[in-house]
XYZ file of C-alpha atoms in Angstrom:
330
model
C 0.000 0.000 0.000
C 1.326 3.462 -0.836
C 2.087 5.621 2.217
C 0.570 8.772 0.693
C -2.039 9.642 -1.887
C -0.385 12.876 -3.028
C 3.103 14.310 -2.492
C 3.155 18.045 -3.266
C 6.355 19.985 -3.966
C 6.374 23.750 -4.001
C 7.429 27.097 -2.658
C 6.630 27.363 1.068
C 5.232 30.883 1.243
C 3.349 32.856 3.883
C 0.679 34.957 2.157
C 0.014 38.485 3.391
C -3.352 39.391 1.876
C -4.915 42.861 1.706
C -7.715 44.427 -0.293
C -6.997 47.401 -2.559
C -8.436 49.344 -5.496
C -7.287 49.340 -9.130
C -5.508 52.697 -8.639
C -3.227 51.145 -5.988
C -1.985 48.541 -8.502
C -1.330 51.250 -11.083
C 0.461 53.581 -8.662
C 2.710 50.776 -7.465
C 3.416 49.237 -10.872
C 1.844 45.867 -10.010
C 0.800 43.623 -12.931
C -2.807 42.699 -12.223
C -3.644 38.989 -11.921
C -0.025 37.840 -12.174
C 2.630 36.512 -9.821
C 5.374 39.152 -9.781
C 8.756 38.078 -8.343
C 10.266 40.800 -6.136
C 13.436 41.425 -4.116
C 13.809 42.273 -0.408
C 13.680 46.046 -0.969
C 10.455 45.938 -2.972
C 8.936 43.503 -0.448
C 9.581 46.010 2.341
C 8.197 48.903 0.273
C 4.948 47.124 -0.651
C 4.505 45.858 2.904
C 4.787 49.430 4.207
C 2.051 50.553 1.791
C -0.381 47.712 2.516
C -3.645 48.270 4.300
C -4.899 45.886 7.034
C -3.771 42.378 6.075
C -4.396 38.723 6.875
C -1.383 36.405 7.220
C -2.008 32.853 6.026
C 0.267 30.015 4.991
C 0.058 29.623 1.242
C 2.201 28.680 -1.713
C 0.482 26.890 -4.581
C 1.442 23.249 -3.907
C 1.141 23.731 -0.140
C -2.464 24.832 -0.672
C -3.077 21.706 -2.769
C -1.594 19.475 -0.042
C -3.851 21.136 2.565
C -6.846 20.583 0.266
C -6.081 16.881 -0.237
C -5.815 16.455 3.553
C -9.121 18.295 4.068
C -10.779 15.760 1.736
C -9.445 13.011 3.999
C -6.559 12.074 1.717
C -3.005 11.340 2.864
C -0.828 14.255 1.791
C 2.880 15.066 2.109
C 4.804 18.224 1.195
C 8.384 19.201 0.295
C 9.183 22.908 0.651
C 11.843 25.097 2.270
C 11.282 27.557 5.104
C 13.800 29.296 7.358
C 14.133 28.938 11.142
C 12.315 32.213 11.764
C 8.835 33.266 13.016
C 7.214 33.054 9.544
C 8.796 29.620 9.038
C 7.307 28.460 12.328
C 3.873 29.803 11.300
C 4.119 27.922 7.995
C 5.167 24.606 9.584
C 2.485 24.888 12.271
C -0.268 25.606 9.735
C 0.558 22.777 7.341
C 0.932 20.254 10.186
C -2.387 21.440 11.634
C -4.016 20.615 8.278
C -2.793 17.021 8.622
C -0.002 17.189 6.018
C 3.321 15.358 6.508
C 5.982 18.089 6.265
C 9.517 17.135 7.313
C 11.772 19.279 5.088
C 14.661 20.546 7.208
C 14.409 24.313 7.765
C 17.215 26.637 6.745
C 19.368 28.142 9.477
C 19.937 31.855 8.924
C 19.471 33.841 5.703
C 17.486 34.143 3.499
C 14.271 34.374 5.539
C 11.034 32.454 4.884
C 9.288 33.466 1.667
C 6.314 35.801 1.728
C 3.864 36.983 -0.904
C 2.060 40.306 -0.695
C -1.291 39.628 -2.347
C -3.532 42.537 -3.307
C -7.173 41.657 -3.944
C -9.201 44.103 -6.059
C -13.008 44.487 -5.747
C -13.525 42.000 -8.640
C -11.846 39.260 -6.527
C -8.761 39.138 -8.764
C -5.488 38.675 -6.915
C -2.133 40.196 -7.846
C 0.782 38.484 -6.130
C 4.159 40.007 -5.297
C 6.427 37.241 -4.108
C 9.775 37.353 -2.350
C 11.067 33.775 -2.638
C 13.547 33.952 0.265
C 14.343 30.476 1.661
C 12.373 28.769 -1.151
C 15.335 29.078 -3.520
C 17.365 26.806 -1.232
C 15.162 23.749 -1.906
C 17.424 21.209 -3.571
C 18.047 17.505 -4.270
C 19.191 16.947 -0.661
C 15.621 17.735 0.456
C 14.112 14.844 -1.533
C 12.855 12.164 0.869
C 13.077 8.964 -1.160
C 10.440 7.102 0.874
C 7.840 9.816 0.199
C 8.847 10.185 -3.465
C 8.386 6.484 -4.169
C 5.561 5.997 -1.672
C 3.003 8.502 -3.000
C 0.432 7.527 -5.655
C 0.877 10.894 -7.409
C 3.592 13.537 -7.045
C 2.388 17.059 -7.840
C 4.636 20.086 -8.305
C 4.143 23.719 -9.252
C 5.594 25.347 -12.373
C 6.748 28.239 -10.182
C 9.521 25.901 -8.963
C 11.270 26.395 -12.278
C 12.341 29.868 -11.041
C 14.788 28.639 -8.333
C 17.368 26.523 -10.256
C 18.168 23.812 -7.654
C 14.485 22.982 -7.253
C 14.470 21.661 -10.852
C 17.022 19.024 -9.835
C 14.881 18.066 -6.829
C 11.804 17.664 -9.069
C 13.600 15.545 -11.668
C 15.037 13.343 -8.913
C 11.604 12.926 -7.292
C 9.984 12.138 -10.671
C 12.613 9.467 -11.340
C 11.962 7.804 -7.963
C 8.178 8.049 -8.457
C 8.217 6.500 -11.939
C 10.624 3.764 -10.836
C 8.029 2.804 -8.203
C 5.220 2.789 -10.806
C 3.707 6.084 -9.612
C 2.551 9.119 -11.599
C 3.782 12.713 -11.704
C 1.680 15.836 -12.230
C 2.353 19.558 -12.509
C 0.479 22.825 -12.647
C 1.579 25.419 -15.196
C 1.069 27.995 -12.393
C 0.877 31.283 -14.311
C 0.961 32.430 -17.964
C 4.053 34.584 -17.254
C 5.728 31.481 -15.785
C 4.811 29.592 -18.979
C 6.392 32.381 -21.076
C 9.635 31.981 -19.123
C 9.845 28.172 -19.383
C 7.672 27.130 -22.350
C 10.246 24.826 -23.964
C 11.161 23.165 -20.664
C 7.509 22.591 -19.720
C 6.793 21.032 -23.118
C 9.877 18.828 -22.748
C 8.686 17.644 -19.303
C 5.369 16.597 -20.842
C 6.671 15.110 -24.085
C 9.449 13.151 -22.379
C 6.928 11.507 -20.039
C 8.463 13.131 -16.926
C 4.984 14.571 -16.301
C 1.821 12.474 -16.776
C -0.943 14.871 -15.628
C -1.069 18.627 -16.296
C -3.229 21.278 -14.615
C -3.663 24.666 -16.284
C -6.136 27.462 -16.840
C -7.230 28.671 -20.262
C -4.692 31.570 -20.338
C -1.800 29.267 -19.442
C -2.630 26.589 -22.001
C -2.966 29.209 -24.771
C 0.364 30.714 -23.712
C 1.968 27.251 -23.727
C 1.043 26.683 -27.378
C 1.259 30.362 -28.387
C -2.242 30.468 -29.783
C -5.325 32.596 -29.147
C -7.565 29.568 -29.769
C -8.532 27.522 -26.716
C -9.674 24.620 -28.950
C -6.331 24.530 -30.751
C -4.402 24.509 -27.449
C -6.629 21.712 -26.122
C -6.022 19.648 -29.283
C -2.261 20.068 -28.776
C -2.150 19.159 -25.081
C -4.085 15.916 -25.757
C -1.022 14.695 -27.660
C 1.535 15.891 -25.130
C 0.415 14.314 -21.835
C -1.672 11.487 -20.453
C -4.312 13.717 -18.790
C -4.866 17.489 -18.849
C -7.364 19.319 -16.634
C -7.988 22.892 -17.792
C -9.989 25.354 -15.694
C -12.055 28.139 -17.276
C -13.288 30.244 -14.309
C -17.089 30.546 -14.400
C -17.204 28.265 -17.487
C -16.059 25.330 -15.358
C -13.318 23.054 -16.646
C -12.439 20.575 -19.380
C -10.541 17.328 -18.810
C -8.959 15.464 -21.718
C -7.396 11.995 -21.869
C -6.568 10.701 -25.332
C -9.782 11.026 -27.374
C -11.911 11.391 -24.229
C -13.289 14.823 -23.267
C -15.119 15.521 -20.000
C -16.790 18.894 -19.394
C -17.227 19.993 -15.779
C -19.610 22.718 -14.617
C -18.422 25.459 -12.264
C -19.870 25.291 -8.743
C -22.566 27.923 -8.181
C -21.330 30.550 -5.706
C -23.007 33.282 -3.658
C -20.201 35.843 -3.908
C -16.730 35.969 -5.451
C -14.438 37.238 -2.686
C -10.868 36.237 -3.578
C -9.624 33.955 -6.373
C -6.400 33.096 -4.481
C -6.002 29.327 -4.365
C -8.789 28.457 -6.844
C -6.532 26.431 -9.156
C -4.673 24.893 -6.210
C -7.899 23.619 -4.644
C -9.238 22.401 -7.988
C -6.083 20.261 -8.264
C -6.618 19.029 -4.675
C -10.157 17.854 -5.417
C -9.182 16.279 -8.720
C -6.168 14.451 -7.270
C -8.121 13.241 -4.270
C -10.711 11.689 -6.580
C -8.036 10.342 -8.926
C -6.017 8.640 -6.178
C -9.231 7.025 -4.893
C -9.866 5.506 -8.323
C -12.786 7.781 -9.293
C -13.650 8.508 -12.941
C -12.689 11.821 -14.570
C -16.187 13.293 -14.143
C -16.097 12.681 -10.388
C -12.518 13.999 -10.141
C -13.510 17.216 -11.943
C -16.641 17.654 -9.815
C -14.566 17.398 -6.625
C -12.094 19.927 -8.026
C -14.892 22.285 -8.991
C -16.465 22.036 -5.531
C -13.188 22.837 -3.721
C -12.384 25.769 -6.041
C -15.913 27.148 -5.659
C -15.651 27.078 -1.867
C -12.208 28.722 -1.602
C -13.082 31.708 -3.824
C -15.877 32.667 -1.427
C -13.393 33.437 1.376
C -10.208 35.467 1.872
C -7.135 33.241 1.802
C -6.066 30.154 -0.137
C -6.749 27.283 2.268
C -10.189 25.817 2.873
C -11.852 26.766 6.139
C -14.571 24.136 5.743
C -13.896 20.411 5.977
C -13.888 19.487 2.288
C -14.818 15.866 2.954
C -17.994 16.958 4.764
C -18.820 19.450 1.991
C -18.307 16.779 -0.689
C -20.480 14.302 1.194
C -23.171 16.980 1.575
C -23.022 17.614 -2.175
C -23.366 13.869 -2.843
C -19.881 13.629 -4.398
C -18.324 11.222 -1.888
């Protein structure tokens, strides 16, 4: 029996979330809806200009791990924090969610990563991320028992920014495949895709990655086309399964010639889109590792995404297993 359902690998980031208006983004030169990488100086400047904020452990793959655990799945996480107060907050939060997190913290500089997230009235989030200790994640942090003992390993495309993390991912993928497991990734962000298009395509075409998660902007960026249908036709050929989210239009899952269309979950109010894709992946992977069909996997993903966008912060406050049972999905 595998020890874990899903092993997630990603940047361990504490999110600092505040609401703002469109003018604030313009004045501060923040690209709306994107993840902007920043240095220490800019992090301090933006922090000083923020209004009242909520601190919450985040990071894309960490959010997915927390989501899998909330569904009742067995989740593990690799990610680097520093031995500082934010690092302690991060470790406490992810353990409290029921996720196995044993990556050794960094002693000294750089400090734990943080992302200043500004949420505009339309619920769109613009992230400004100082990677800090994240860039120190490397091959020495790969725990072989978790890599070979998880049904699916899931990593975020953002990890292609810190160079040593790539080695850790390739090493983990090798161990996973050698044990007959599968590997999945999220494309993370269309700007991230622009930076690493060729490498992402190589990961898929070489079979390093079996399952891909993306949104419609990312998949179009990947294939440099304005046509969603054309991008979908391409990704069918390049990986085993692709799950593509389309905001209020729901999502589309493709596997070979098979196409499954998933409806978006009806919501009362859009509050904050932070974590929507991460929680969709959590629901999908929970269903997938329990042997559910693609329709059920997509419905679980849609439910989790729909719940998280109705709150501030990227980690589910409700017990996702209870919510799924209530919705008749589990």
